[in-house]
Structure formats: C-alpha cells, structure tokens
PDB file of C-alpha atoms in Angstrom:
ATOM      1  CA  MET U   1       0.000   0.000   0.000  1.00  0.00           C
ATOM      2  CA  LYS U   2       2.833   2.336   0.854  1.00  0.00           C
ATOM      3  CA  LYS U   3       4.519   1.764  -2.528  1.00  0.00           C
ATOM      4  CA  VAL U   4       1.265   2.437  -4.380  1.00  0.00           C
ATOM      5  CA  MET U   5       0.793   5.680  -2.488  1.00  0.00           C
ATOM      6  CA  GLU U   6       4.349   6.729  -3.297  1.00  0.00           C
ATOM      7  CA  LYS U   7       3.802   6.123  -7.023  1.00  0.00           C
ATOM      8  CA  VAL U   8       0.534   8.047  -7.080  1.00  0.00           C
ATOM      9  CA  THR U   9       2.106  10.864  -5.077  1.00  0.00           C
ATOM     10  CA  GLY U  10       4.954  11.092  -7.574  1.00  0.00           C
ATOM     11  CA  SER U  11       2.670  11.485 -10.573  1.00  0.00           C
ATOM     12  CA  VAL U  12       0.411  13.912  -8.735  1.00  0.00           C
ATOM     13  CA  ARG U  13       3.478  15.956  -7.804  1.00  0.00           C
ATOM     14  CA  GLU U  14       4.322  16.427 -11.492  1.00  0.00           C
ATOM     15  CA  VAL U  15       0.828  17.690 -12.233  1.00  0.00           C
ATOM     16  CA  SER U  16       0.820  19.848  -9.093  1.00  0.00           C
ATOM     17  CA  LEU U  17       3.805  21.781 -10.439  1.00  0.00           C
ATOM     18  CA  LEU U  18       1.564  23.097 -13.182  1.00  0.00           C
ATOM     19  CA  ASN U  19      -1.090  24.152 -10.630  1.00  0.00           C
ATOM     20  CA  VAL U  20       1.543  25.871  -8.476  1.00  0.00           C
ATOM     21  CA  ALA U  21       2.725  27.876 -11.479  1.00  0.00           C
ATOM     22  CA  ARG U  22      -0.836  28.970 -12.215  1.00  0.00           C
ATOM     23  CA  SER U  23      -1.440  29.929  -8.580  1.00  0.00           C
ATOM     24  CA  ALA U  24       1.772  31.970  -8.535  1.00  0.00           C
ATOM     25  CA  LYS U  25       0.676  33.869 -11.641  1.00  0.00           C
ATOM     26  CA  LEU U  26      -2.731  34.538 -10.084  1.00  0.00           C
ATOM     27  CA  LEU U  27      -1.116  35.774  -6.873  1.00  0.00           C
ATOM     28  CA  GLY U  28       1.106  38.094  -8.887  1.00  0.00           C
ATOM     29  CA  LEU U  29      -1.938  39.444 -10.743  1.00  0.00           C
ATOM     30  CA  ILE U  30      -3.835  40.104  -7.502  1.00  0.00           C
ATOM     31  CA  VAL U  31      -0.843  41.810  -5.865  1.00  0.00           C
ATOM     32  CA  GLY U  32      -0.363  43.994  -8.947  1.00  0.00           C
ATOM     33  CA  VAL U  33      -4.024  45.025  -8.984  1.00  0.00           C
ATOM     34  CA  VAL U  34      -3.981  45.807  -5.253  1.00  0.00           C
ATOM     35  CA  PHE U  35      -0.870  47.989  -5.526  1.00  0.00           C
ATOM     36  CA  LEU U  36      -2.357  49.802  -8.531  1.00  0.00           C
ATOM     37  CA  ASN U  37      -5.523  50.591  -6.571  1.00  0.00           C
ATOM     38  CA  ILE U  38      -3.529  51.745  -3.547  1.00  0.00           C
ATOM     39  CA  PHE U  39      -1.376  53.991  -5.711  1.00  0.00           C
ATOM     40  CA  VAL U  40      -4.268  55.545  -7.643  1.00  0.00           C
ATOM     41  CA  LEU U  41      -6.728  55.915  -4.748  1.00  0.00           C
ATOM     42  CA  SER U  42      -4.285  57.100  -2.092  1.00  0.00           C
ATOM     43  CA  PRO U  43      -5.155  60.687  -1.077  1.00  0.00           C
ATOM     44  CA  GLY U  44      -2.697  63.294  -2.308  1.00  0.00           C
ATOM     45  CA  LEU U  45      -1.107  61.190  -5.072  1.00  0.00           C
ATOM     46  CA  LEU U  46      -3.224  61.381  -8.240  1.00  0.00           C
ATOM     47  CA  GLY U  47      -6.195  63.201  -6.818  1.00  0.00           C
ATOM     48  CA  VAL U  48      -8.583  60.294  -7.389  1.00  0.00           C
ATOM     49  CA  GLU U  49     -10.826  59.607  -4.394  1.00  0.00           C
ATOM     50  CA  ILE U  50     -14.094  57.731  -4.025  1.00  0.00           C
ATOM     51  CA  GLY U  51     -16.621  59.945  -2.256  1.00  0.00           C
ATOM     52  CA  GLY U  52     -14.503  63.044  -2.784  1.00  0.00           C
ATOM     53  CA  VAL U  53     -15.675  66.519  -3.731  1.00  0.00           C
ATOM     54  CA  SER U  54     -15.426  65.969  -7.476  1.00  0.00           C
ATOM     55  CA  VAL U  55     -17.956  63.716  -9.202  1.00  0.00           C
ATOM     56  CA  PHE U  56     -15.340  62.917 -11.854  1.00  0.00           C
ATOM     57  CA  GLU U  57     -12.886  61.732  -9.200  1.00  0.00           C
ATOM     58  CA  THR U  58     -15.537  59.480  -7.645  1.00  0.00           C
ATOM     59  CA  ALA U  59     -16.566  58.047 -11.022  1.00  0.00           C
ATOM     60  CA  SER U  60     -12.924  57.399 -11.948  1.00  0.00           C
ATOM     61  CA  GLY U  61     -12.304  55.666  -8.626  1.00  0.00           C
ATOM     62  CA  VAL U  62     -15.401  53.469  -8.913  1.00  0.00           C
ATOM     63  CA  THR U  63     -14.491  52.595 -12.530  1.00  0.00           C
ATOM     64  CA  LEU U  64     -11.004  51.559 -11.444  1.00  0.00           C
ATOM     65  CA  VAL U  65     -12.385  49.319  -8.700  1.00  0.00           C
ATOM     66  CA  VAL U  66     -14.908  47.669 -11.051  1.00  0.00           C
ATOM     67  CA  ILE U  67     -12.272  47.089 -13.761  1.00  0.00           C
ATOM     68  CA  SER U  68      -9.860  45.696 -11.162  1.00  0.00           C
ATOM     69  CA  LEU U  69     -12.526  43.264  -9.951  1.00  0.00           C
ATOM     70  CA  LEU U  70     -13.235  42.126 -13.507  1.00  0.00           C
ATOM     71  CA  VAL U  71      -9.529  41.658 -14.204  1.00  0.00           C
ATOM     72  CA  VAL U  72      -9.100  39.511 -11.084  1.00  0.00           C
ATOM     73  CA  LEU U  73     -12.206  37.441 -11.880  1.00  0.00           C
ATOM     74  CA  TYR U  74     -11.143  36.820 -15.474  1.00  0.00           C
ATOM     75  CA  GLY U  75      -7.582  36.062 -14.386  1.00  0.00           C
ATOM     76  CA  SER U  76      -8.860  33.567 -11.822  1.00  0.00           C
ATOM     77  CA  TYR U  77     -10.965  31.821 -14.449  1.00  0.00           C
ATOM     78  CA  SER U  78      -8.178  31.755 -17.047  1.00  0.00           C
ATOM     79  CA  LEU U  79      -5.488  30.506 -14.676  1.00  0.00           C
ATOM     80  CA  LEU U  80      -7.458  28.130 -12.446  1.00  0.00           C
ATOM     81  CA  PHE U  81     -10.447  26.856 -14.414  1.00  0.00           C
ATOM     82  CA  LYS U  82      -9.919  27.409 -18.130  1.00  0.00           C
ATOM     83  CA  PRO U  83      -8.314  24.303 -19.727  1.00  0.00           C
ATOM     84  CA  SER U  84      -4.719  24.771 -20.793  1.00  0.00           C
ATOM     85  CA  LEU U  85      -4.019  24.978 -24.495  1.00  0.00           C
ATOM     86  CA  VAL U  86      -2.137  21.798 -25.256  1.00  0.00           C
ATOM     87  CA  PRO U  87      -0.058  21.814 -28.444  1.00  0.00           C
ATOM     88  CA  PRO U  88      -0.770  19.200 -31.162  1.00  0.00           C
ATOM     89  CA  VAL U  89       0.873  15.841 -30.541  1.00  0.00           C
ATOM     90  CA  LYS U  90       3.420  16.414 -33.328  1.00  0.00           C
ATOM     91  CA  GLU U  91       4.617  19.598 -31.591  1.00  0.00           C
ATOM     92  CA  ILE U  92       5.114  18.002 -28.154  1.00  0.00           C
ATOM     93  CA  GLN U  93       8.814  17.926 -27.302  1.00  0.00           C
ATOM     94  CA  THR U  94       9.622  18.319 -23.609  1.00  0.00           C
ATOM     95  CA  HIS U  95       8.901  16.248 -20.508  1.00  0.00           C
ATOM     96  CA  GLU U  96       6.550  19.009 -19.319  1.00  0.00           C
ATOM     97  CA  ASP U  97       4.727  18.989 -22.674  1.00  0.00           C
ATOM     98  CA  TYR U  98       3.958  15.301 -22.282  1.00  0.00           C
ATOM     99  CA  ILE U  99       2.662  15.856 -18.744  1.00  0.00           C
ATOM    100  CA  SER U 100       0.378  18.681 -19.913  1.00  0.00           C
ATOM    101  CA  ALA U 101      -0.913  16.636 -22.842  1.00  0.00           C
ATOM    102  CA  LEU U 102      -1.726  13.618 -20.661  1.00  0.00           C
ATOM    103  CA  THR U 103      -3.286  15.718 -17.912  1.00  0.00           C
ATOM    104  CA  GLN U 104      -6.115  16.882 -20.189  1.00  0.00           C
ATOM    105  CA  TYR U 105      -7.485  13.311 -20.056  1.00  0.00           C
ATOM    106  CA  ARG U 106      -6.979  12.846 -16.338  1.00  0.00           C
ATOM    107  CA  ASN U 107     -10.596  13.588 -15.363  1.00  0.00           C
ATOM    108  CA  VAL U 108     -12.107  11.196 -17.919  1.00  0.00           C
ATOM    109  CA  LYS U 109     -13.366   8.364 -15.703  1.00  0.00           C
ATOM    110  CA  VAL U 110     -12.622   5.519 -18.122  1.00  0.00           C
ATOM    111  CA  LEU U 111      -9.063   6.816 -18.664  1.00  0.00           C
ATOM    112  CA  LYS U 112      -8.213   7.917 -15.121  1.00  0.00           C
ATOM    113  CA  LYS U 113      -6.213   4.827 -14.096  1.00  0.00           C
ATOM    114  CA  ASP U 114      -4.287   4.687 -17.368  1.00  0.00           C
ATOM    115  CA  ILE U 115      -3.404   8.395 -17.308  1.00  0.00           C
ATOM    116  CA  THR U 116      -2.366   8.203 -13.658  1.00  0.00           C
ATOM    117  CA  LEU U 117      -0.086   5.278 -14.527  1.00  0.00           C
ATOM    118  CA  ALA U 118       1.360   7.120 -17.546  1.00  0.00           C
ATOM    119  CA  LEU U 119       2.172  10.164 -15.404  1.00  0.00           C
ATOM    120  CA  ASP U 120       3.704   7.898 -12.790  1.00  0.00           C
ATOM    121  CA  GLN U 121       5.846   6.237 -15.482  1.00  0.00           C
ATOM    122  CA  LEU U 122       7.114   9.643 -16.625  1.00  0.00           C
ATOM    123  CA  THR U 123       8.155  10.420 -13.042  1.00  0.00           C
ATOM    124  CA  ARG U 124       9.932   7.090 -12.637  1.00  0.00           C
ATOM    125  CA  LEU U 125      11.738   7.448 -15.964  1.00  0.00           C
ATOM    126  CA  GLU U 126      13.286  10.731 -14.847  1.00  0.00           C
ATOM    127  CA  LYS U 127      14.395   9.216 -11.537  1.00  0.00           C
ATOM    128  CA  LYS U 128      15.950   6.158 -13.211  1.00  0.00           C
ATOM    129  CA  LYS U 129      17.747   8.333 -15.772  1.00  0.00           C
ATOM    130  CA  ASN U 130      19.287  10.417 -13.010  1.00  0.00           C
ATOM    131  CA  THR U 131      20.244   7.305 -11.040  1.00  0.00           C
ATOM    132  CA  LEU U 132      21.853   5.747 -14.127  1.00  0.00           C
ATOM    133  CA  VAL U 133      23.926   8.863 -14.782  1.00  0.00           C
ATOM    134  CA  ASP U 134      25.108   8.887 -11.149  1.00  0.00           C
ATOM    135  CA  VAL U 135      26.049   5.193 -11.239  1.00  0.00           C
ATOM    136  CA  LEU U 136      27.889   5.526 -14.558  1.00  0.00           C
ATOM    137  CA  SER U 137      29.785   8.593 -13.354  1.00  0.00           C
ATOM    138  CA  GLN U 138      31.003   6.642 -10.335  1.00  0.00           C
ATOM    139  CA  ARG U 139      32.195   3.614 -12.329  1.00  0.00           C
ATOM    140  CA  PHE U 140      33.456   5.124 -15.593  1.00  0.00           C
ATOM    141  CA  GLU U 141      35.140   8.188 -16.977  1.00  0.00           C
ATOM    142  CA  GLN U 142      32.978  10.053 -19.464  1.00  0.00           C
ATOM    143  CA  SER U 143      35.683   9.615 -22.099  1.00  0.00           C
ATOM    144  CA  GLU U 144      35.547   5.805 -21.835  1.00  0.00           C
ATOM    145  CA  LEU U 145      33.784   3.776 -24.531  1.00  0.00           C
ATOM    146  CA  SER U 146      31.786   1.931 -21.877  1.00  0.00           C
ATOM    147  CA  PHE U 147      30.322   5.183 -20.536  1.00  0.00           C
ATOM    148  CA  LYS U 148      29.461   6.348 -24.066  1.00  0.00           C
ATOM    149  CA  LYS U 149      27.815   3.005 -24.843  1.00  0.00           C
ATOM    150  CA  PHE U 150      25.641   3.091 -21.739  1.00  0.00           C
ATOM    151  CA  ASN U 151      24.799   6.749 -22.330  1.00  0.00           C
ATOM    152  CA  ALA U 152      23.808   6.095 -25.960  1.00  0.00           C
ATOM    153  CA  VAL U 153      21.599   3.182 -24.917  1.00  0.00           C
ATOM    154  CA  SER U 154      19.938   5.317 -22.240  1.00  0.00           C
ATOM    155  CA  PHE U 155      19.206   8.016 -24.814  1.00  0.00           C
ATOM    156  CA  GLU U 156      17.675   5.540 -27.275  1.00  0.00           C
ATOM    157  CA  VAL U 157      15.568   3.898 -24.555  1.00  0.00           C
ATOM    158  CA  GLU U 158      14.255   7.307 -23.532  1.00  0.00           C
ATOM    159  CA  LYS U 159      13.309   8.026 -27.154  1.00  0.00           C
ATOM    160  CA  LEU U 160      11.452   4.734 -27.311  1.00  0.00           C
ATOM    161  CA  PHE U 161       9.664   5.491 -24.039  1.00  0.00           C
ATOM    162  CA  TYR U 162       8.440   8.866 -25.300  1.00  0.00           C
ATOM    163  CA  LEU U 163       7.496   7.279 -28.615  1.00  0.00           C
ATOM    164  CA  ASN U 164       5.089   5.082 -26.665  1.00  0.00           C
ATOM    165  CA  ILE U 165       3.659   8.099 -24.810  1.00  0.00           C
ATOM    166  CA  ARG U 166       3.224   9.823 -28.164  1.00  0.00           C
ATOM    167  CA  GLY U 167       1.405   6.698 -29.380  1.00  0.00           C
ATOM    168  CA  ILE U 168      -1.004   6.988 -26.436  1.00  0.00           C
ATOM    169  CA  LEU U 169      -1.681  10.649 -27.191  1.00  0.00           C
ATOM    170  CA  ASN U 170      -2.189   9.935 -30.886  1.00  0.00           C
ATOM    171  CA  LYS U 171      -4.825   7.341 -30.081  1.00  0.00           C
ATOM    172  CA  LEU U 172      -6.624   9.529 -27.528  1.00  0.00           C
ATOM    173  CA  SER U 173      -6.570  12.623 -29.736  1.00  0.00           C
ATOM    174  CA  VAL U 174      -8.781  10.927 -32.333  1.00  0.00           C
ATOM    175  CA  PHE U 175     -11.805  11.394 -30.074  1.00  0.00           C
ATOM    176  CA  ASP U 176     -13.129  14.129 -27.859  1.00  0.00           C
ATOM    177  CA  ALA U 177     -12.439  13.138 -24.259  1.00  0.00           C
ATOM    178  CA  SER U 178     -16.163  13.017 -23.453  1.00  0.00           C
ATOM    179  CA  GLU U 179     -16.753  10.364 -26.135  1.00  0.00           C
ATOM    180  CA  PHE U 180     -14.782   7.799 -24.148  1.00  0.00           C
ATOM    181  CA  SER U 181     -17.255   8.121 -21.285  1.00  0.00           C
ATOM    182  CA  LEU U 182     -20.288   8.202 -23.606  1.00  0.00           C
ATOM    183  CA  PHE U 183     -19.893   4.593 -24.717  1.00  0.00           C
ATOM    184  CA  SER U 184     -18.418   3.123 -21.560  1.00  0.00           C
ATOM    185  CA  GLY U 185     -20.127   1.748 -18.490  1.00  0.00           C
ATOM    186  CA  GLN U 186     -23.910   1.657 -18.229  1.00  0.00           C
ATOM    187  CA  GLN U 187     -24.693   5.181 -19.467  1.00  0.00           C
ATOM    188  CA  ARG U 188     -25.262   4.759 -23.204  1.00  0.00           C
ATOM    189  CA  PRO U 189     -27.377   6.855 -25.576  1.00  0.00           C
ATOM    190  CA  ALA U 190     -30.917   5.427 -25.636  1.00  0.00           C
ATOM    191  CA  GLN U 191     -31.648   6.760 -29.142  1.00  0.00           C
ATOM    192  CA  PHE U 192     -28.947   4.582 -30.749  1.00  0.00           C
ATOM    193  CA  SER U 193     -29.524   0.986 -31.784  1.00  0.00           C
ATOM    194  CA  ASP U 194     -27.843  -1.815 -29.868  1.00  0.00           C
ATOM    195  CA  LYS U 195     -25.844  -2.722 -32.970  1.00  0.00           C
ATOM    196  CA  LEU U 196     -24.451   0.817 -33.342  1.00  0.00           C
ATOM    197  CA  VAL U 197     -23.639   1.004 -29.645  1.00  0.00           C
ATOM    198  CA  GLN U 198     -21.832  -2.345 -29.834  1.00  0.00           C
ATOM    199  CA  LYS U 199     -19.753  -1.194 -32.813  1.00  0.00           C
ATOM    200  CA  LYS U 200     -18.851   2.120 -31.182  1.00  0.00           C
ATOM    201  CA  THR U 201     -18.016   0.399 -27.893  1.00  0.00           C
ATOM    202  CA  ALA U 202     -15.847  -2.162 -29.669  1.00  0.00           C
ATOM    203  CA  LEU U 203     -14.002   0.657 -31.453  1.00  0.00           C
ATOM    204  CA  TYR U 204     -13.312   2.550 -28.226  1.00  0.00           C
ATOM    205  CA  ASN U 205     -12.235  -0.663 -26.505  1.00  0.00           C
ATOM    206  CA  GLU U 206      -9.785  -1.252 -29.352  1.00  0.00           C
ATOM    207  CA  TYR U 207      -8.280   2.190 -28.844  1.00  0.00           C
ATOM    208  CA  LEU U 208      -8.093   1.637 -25.084  1.00  0.00           C
ATOM    209  CA  ALA U 209      -6.324  -1.666 -25.754  1.00  0.00           C
ATOM    210  CA  TYR U 210      -3.667   0.259 -27.682  1.00  0.00           C
ATOM    211  CA  VAL U 211      -3.247   2.582 -24.697  1.00  0.00           C
ATOM    212  CA  THR U 212      -2.819  -0.416 -22.376  1.00  0.00           C
ATOM    213  CA  GLY U 213      -0.284  -1.900 -24.781  1.00  0.00           C
ATOM    214  CA  TYR U 214       1.838   1.240 -24.828  1.00  0.00           C
ATOM    215  CA  LEU U 215       1.723   1.432 -21.026  1.00  0.00           C
ATOM    216  CA  GLY U 216       2.831  -2.193 -20.822  1.00  0.00           C
ATOM    217  CA  ALA U 217       5.718  -1.514 -23.214  1.00  0.00           C
ATOM    218  CA  ASN U 218       6.866   1.435 -21.103  1.00  0.00           C
ATOM    219  CA  GLU U 219       6.625  -0.628 -17.935  1.00  0.00           C
ATOM    220  CA  GLU U 220       8.925  -3.160 -19.612  1.00  0.00           C
ATOM    221  CA  ILE U 221      11.381  -0.367 -20.453  1.00  0.00           C
ATOM    222  CA  LEU U 222      11.416   0.759 -16.817  1.00  0.00           C
ATOM    223  CA  LEU U 223      11.990  -2.830 -15.714  1.00  0.00           C
ATOM    224  CA  LYS U 224      14.925  -3.194 -18.114  1.00  0.00           C
ATOM    225  CA  LEU U 225      16.450   0.009 -16.747  1.00  0.00           C
ATOM    226  CA  ASP U 226      16.219  -1.485 -13.248  1.00  0.00           C
ATOM    227  CA  GLN U 227      17.886  -4.671 -14.508  1.00  0.00           C
ATOM    228  CA  LEU U 228      20.576  -2.624 -16.222  1.00  0.00           C
ATOM    229  CA  LEU U 229      21.339  -0.756 -13.004  1.00  0.00           C
ATOM    230  CA  LEU U 230      21.651  -4.076 -11.183  1.00  0.00           C
ATOM    231  CA  GLU U 231      23.978  -5.539 -13.826  1.00  0.00           C
ATOM    232  CA  ILE U 232      26.157  -2.418 -13.774  1.00  0.00           C
ATOM    233  CA  SER U 233      26.515  -2.727 -10.013  1.00  0.00           C
ATOM    234  CA  LEU U 234      27.646  -6.352 -10.446  1.00  0.00           C
ATOM    235  CA  LEU U 235      30.040  -5.642 -13.315  1.00  0.00           C
ATOM    236  CA  ASP U 236      33.577  -6.657 -12.351  1.00  0.00           C
ATOM    237  CA  SER U 237      35.425  -4.739 -15.043  1.00  0.00           C
ATOM    238  CA  THR U 238      35.080  -1.632 -17.156  1.00  0.00           C
ATOM    239  CA  ASN U 239      36.026  -3.389 -20.362  1.00  0.00           C
ATOM    240  CA  TYR U 240      33.903  -2.306 -23.313  1.00  0.00           C
ATOM    241  CA  LYS U 241      33.501  -5.883 -24.544  1.00  0.00           C
ATOM    242  CA  ASP U 242      32.149  -6.937 -21.161  1.00  0.00           C
ATOM    243  CA  VAL U 243      29.554  -4.173 -21.436  1.00  0.00           C
ATOM    244  CA  GLU U 244      28.383  -5.431 -24.840  1.00  0.00           C
ATOM    245  CA  ASP U 245      28.038  -8.972 -23.468  1.00  0.00           C
ATOM    246  CA  MET U 246      25.786  -7.970 -20.571  1.00  0.00           C
ATOM    247  CA  PRO U 247      22.431  -9.822 -20.907  1.00  0.00           C
ATOM    248  CA  CYS U 248      20.332  -6.747 -20.264  1.00  0.00           C
ATOM    249  CA  MET U 249      22.326  -4.661 -22.757  1.00  0.00           C
ATOM    250  CA  LYS U 250      21.604  -7.278 -25.439  1.00  0.00           C
ATOM    251  CA  GLU U 251      17.902  -7.220 -24.586  1.00  0.00           C
ATOM    252  CA  ILE U 252      17.779  -3.421 -24.693  1.00  0.00           C
ATOM    253  CA  ASP U 253      19.659  -3.332 -27.993  1.00  0.00           C
ATOM    254  CA  GLU U 254      17.124  -5.746 -29.446  1.00  0.00           C
ATOM    255  CA  LEU U 255      14.266  -3.646 -28.097  1.00  0.00           C
ATOM    256  CA  ILE U 256      15.707  -0.519 -29.714  1.00  0.00           C
ATOM    257  CA  LYS U 257      16.111  -2.295 -33.064  1.00  0.00           C
ATOM    258  CA  GLN U 258      12.413  -3.121 -33.025  1.00  0.00           C
ATOM    259  CA  THR U 259      11.505   0.573 -32.801  1.00  0.00           C
ATOM    260  CA  LYS U 260      11.309   0.980 -36.577  1.00  0.00           C
ATOM    261  CA  PHE U 261       8.467  -1.556 -36.650  1.00  0.00           C
ATOM    262  CA  TYR U 262       6.340   0.486 -34.263  1.00  0.00           C
ATOM    263  CA  LYS U 263       3.066   1.864 -35.582  1.00  0.00           C
ATOM    264  CA  GLN U 264       1.377   4.748 -33.844  1.00  0.00           C
TER     265      GLN U 264
END
C-alpha cells in the first residue's frame, strides 16, 4: 500500500507543479491590482478619491475598482479553471509537454487509471535516468567507450519510451475526451440501436487496448532500466567488450532495433 501511495504521489506531484505555477501567476496578478488601486486611490497622489468633492474623481475611482474586480475574476478563471491549451501531438517535445498533454485526459473516468499510470511512469523514468547517470559517473570516466555506450543506450531507450507516450496521445486525440465516457459503463445513448452502440463500444475498446499496450511496453522499459542498473553494479570490469556482453544490454539493444516496426 505504501509503494502504491508513493507512485501516485509522484505522478500527482508532477501535475501539481503546473497548478503551483498557475497559482503563482494569479497571486502576482492580484498583488499587482492591489498595488495599482492603492497607488491611484491614495489621497494626495493622483487626486482620485471615491466619495470626494469631485464627481469625476468618484466616477474614476469606482471605474477603477470595477475594472480591477473584472480583471481579477477573469484572471482567476483563465489561470485556475480554463483548460490549458495543449499543443498538437506532433509539436510536443519536452517532458513538461507530455505531462500537460496527458493531464487533459486525467478527469475522464474511463481513462483515469491509465493516465495516472502514464504520469507515474514519466516520473519514474526521470528518476531512473538520473540514477543511471550517477552510477555511470562513479564507475566510468565520461571519455571511456563503456560510458558512451551506456549513455547512448539510455538516450535511445528514452526516445522509445516517449514514442510510446506519443502513441497513447495519438490514439486519444482521435476522439473528444467526453466520447470515451459516452460509450463506456452503463450510461449509453438510448436513441442509438444496440448494434451501433456495440460497434462504437468495440471501437473505443480497441483504442483503449492500444493505450494499455503502450503502457505495458513502457513498464517493460522501466523494468529493463532497473535490470541494467543491477547488472552495472555487479560488473567486475570496465572493459567495453564486457559491457556489450551484458544480458540486459543485449535485450535493450534488441528492443531498440524493433523501434522501426512500431506503428502509432
């Protein structure tokens, strides 16, 4: 139970970073609006005062307050409630881009477990990459062929991992997120025939099976990285030939070679 909670916490932490950034922007907006109101409405500065002698001054002050309120309300909606604009799948490049793209499906009930797992896998990949770099730096010099071999393999495995995430996003982007819930579970459109519902449901299940397949492939990649770390720790020498003969290195090399046969 503890391990499960740690995994979920890790993936949630990645998503929370995005919420923290939004909250910081909102706080900055509110502080800016407050200071602007203090500066403009302070007696003796600009001569604008609500309830002052001049009707123009009062109207200007009230207008400023109303506009400030509208700005804060719109900013709150845009930063906290309005869905983020996620770039098309082909334009996604960074680790953060993948998190943002997956997060848009996180509240779809039928996808919730899969998306949570995908986010958790992204978190674990980063941790294993960092651990691998630390272990390699302790055992090898960066100029050694063994270090370069391990580093190249790590880079290719990461590419394959993100290729699988891209495959998930490609499959999910075909449909509006709400459509996945429409034909899942017991809530199905009454006006459609049973035959049409069965065909639509079968189609969505096929797409969900692809998602599960990509998640399984990435879980295998993470497992192989764990095995690689173990084999490195047991390696007696730093000879390049010994590195090539490591069982896990052979398996990873074979996995990388199969990449060209992938269809997204």
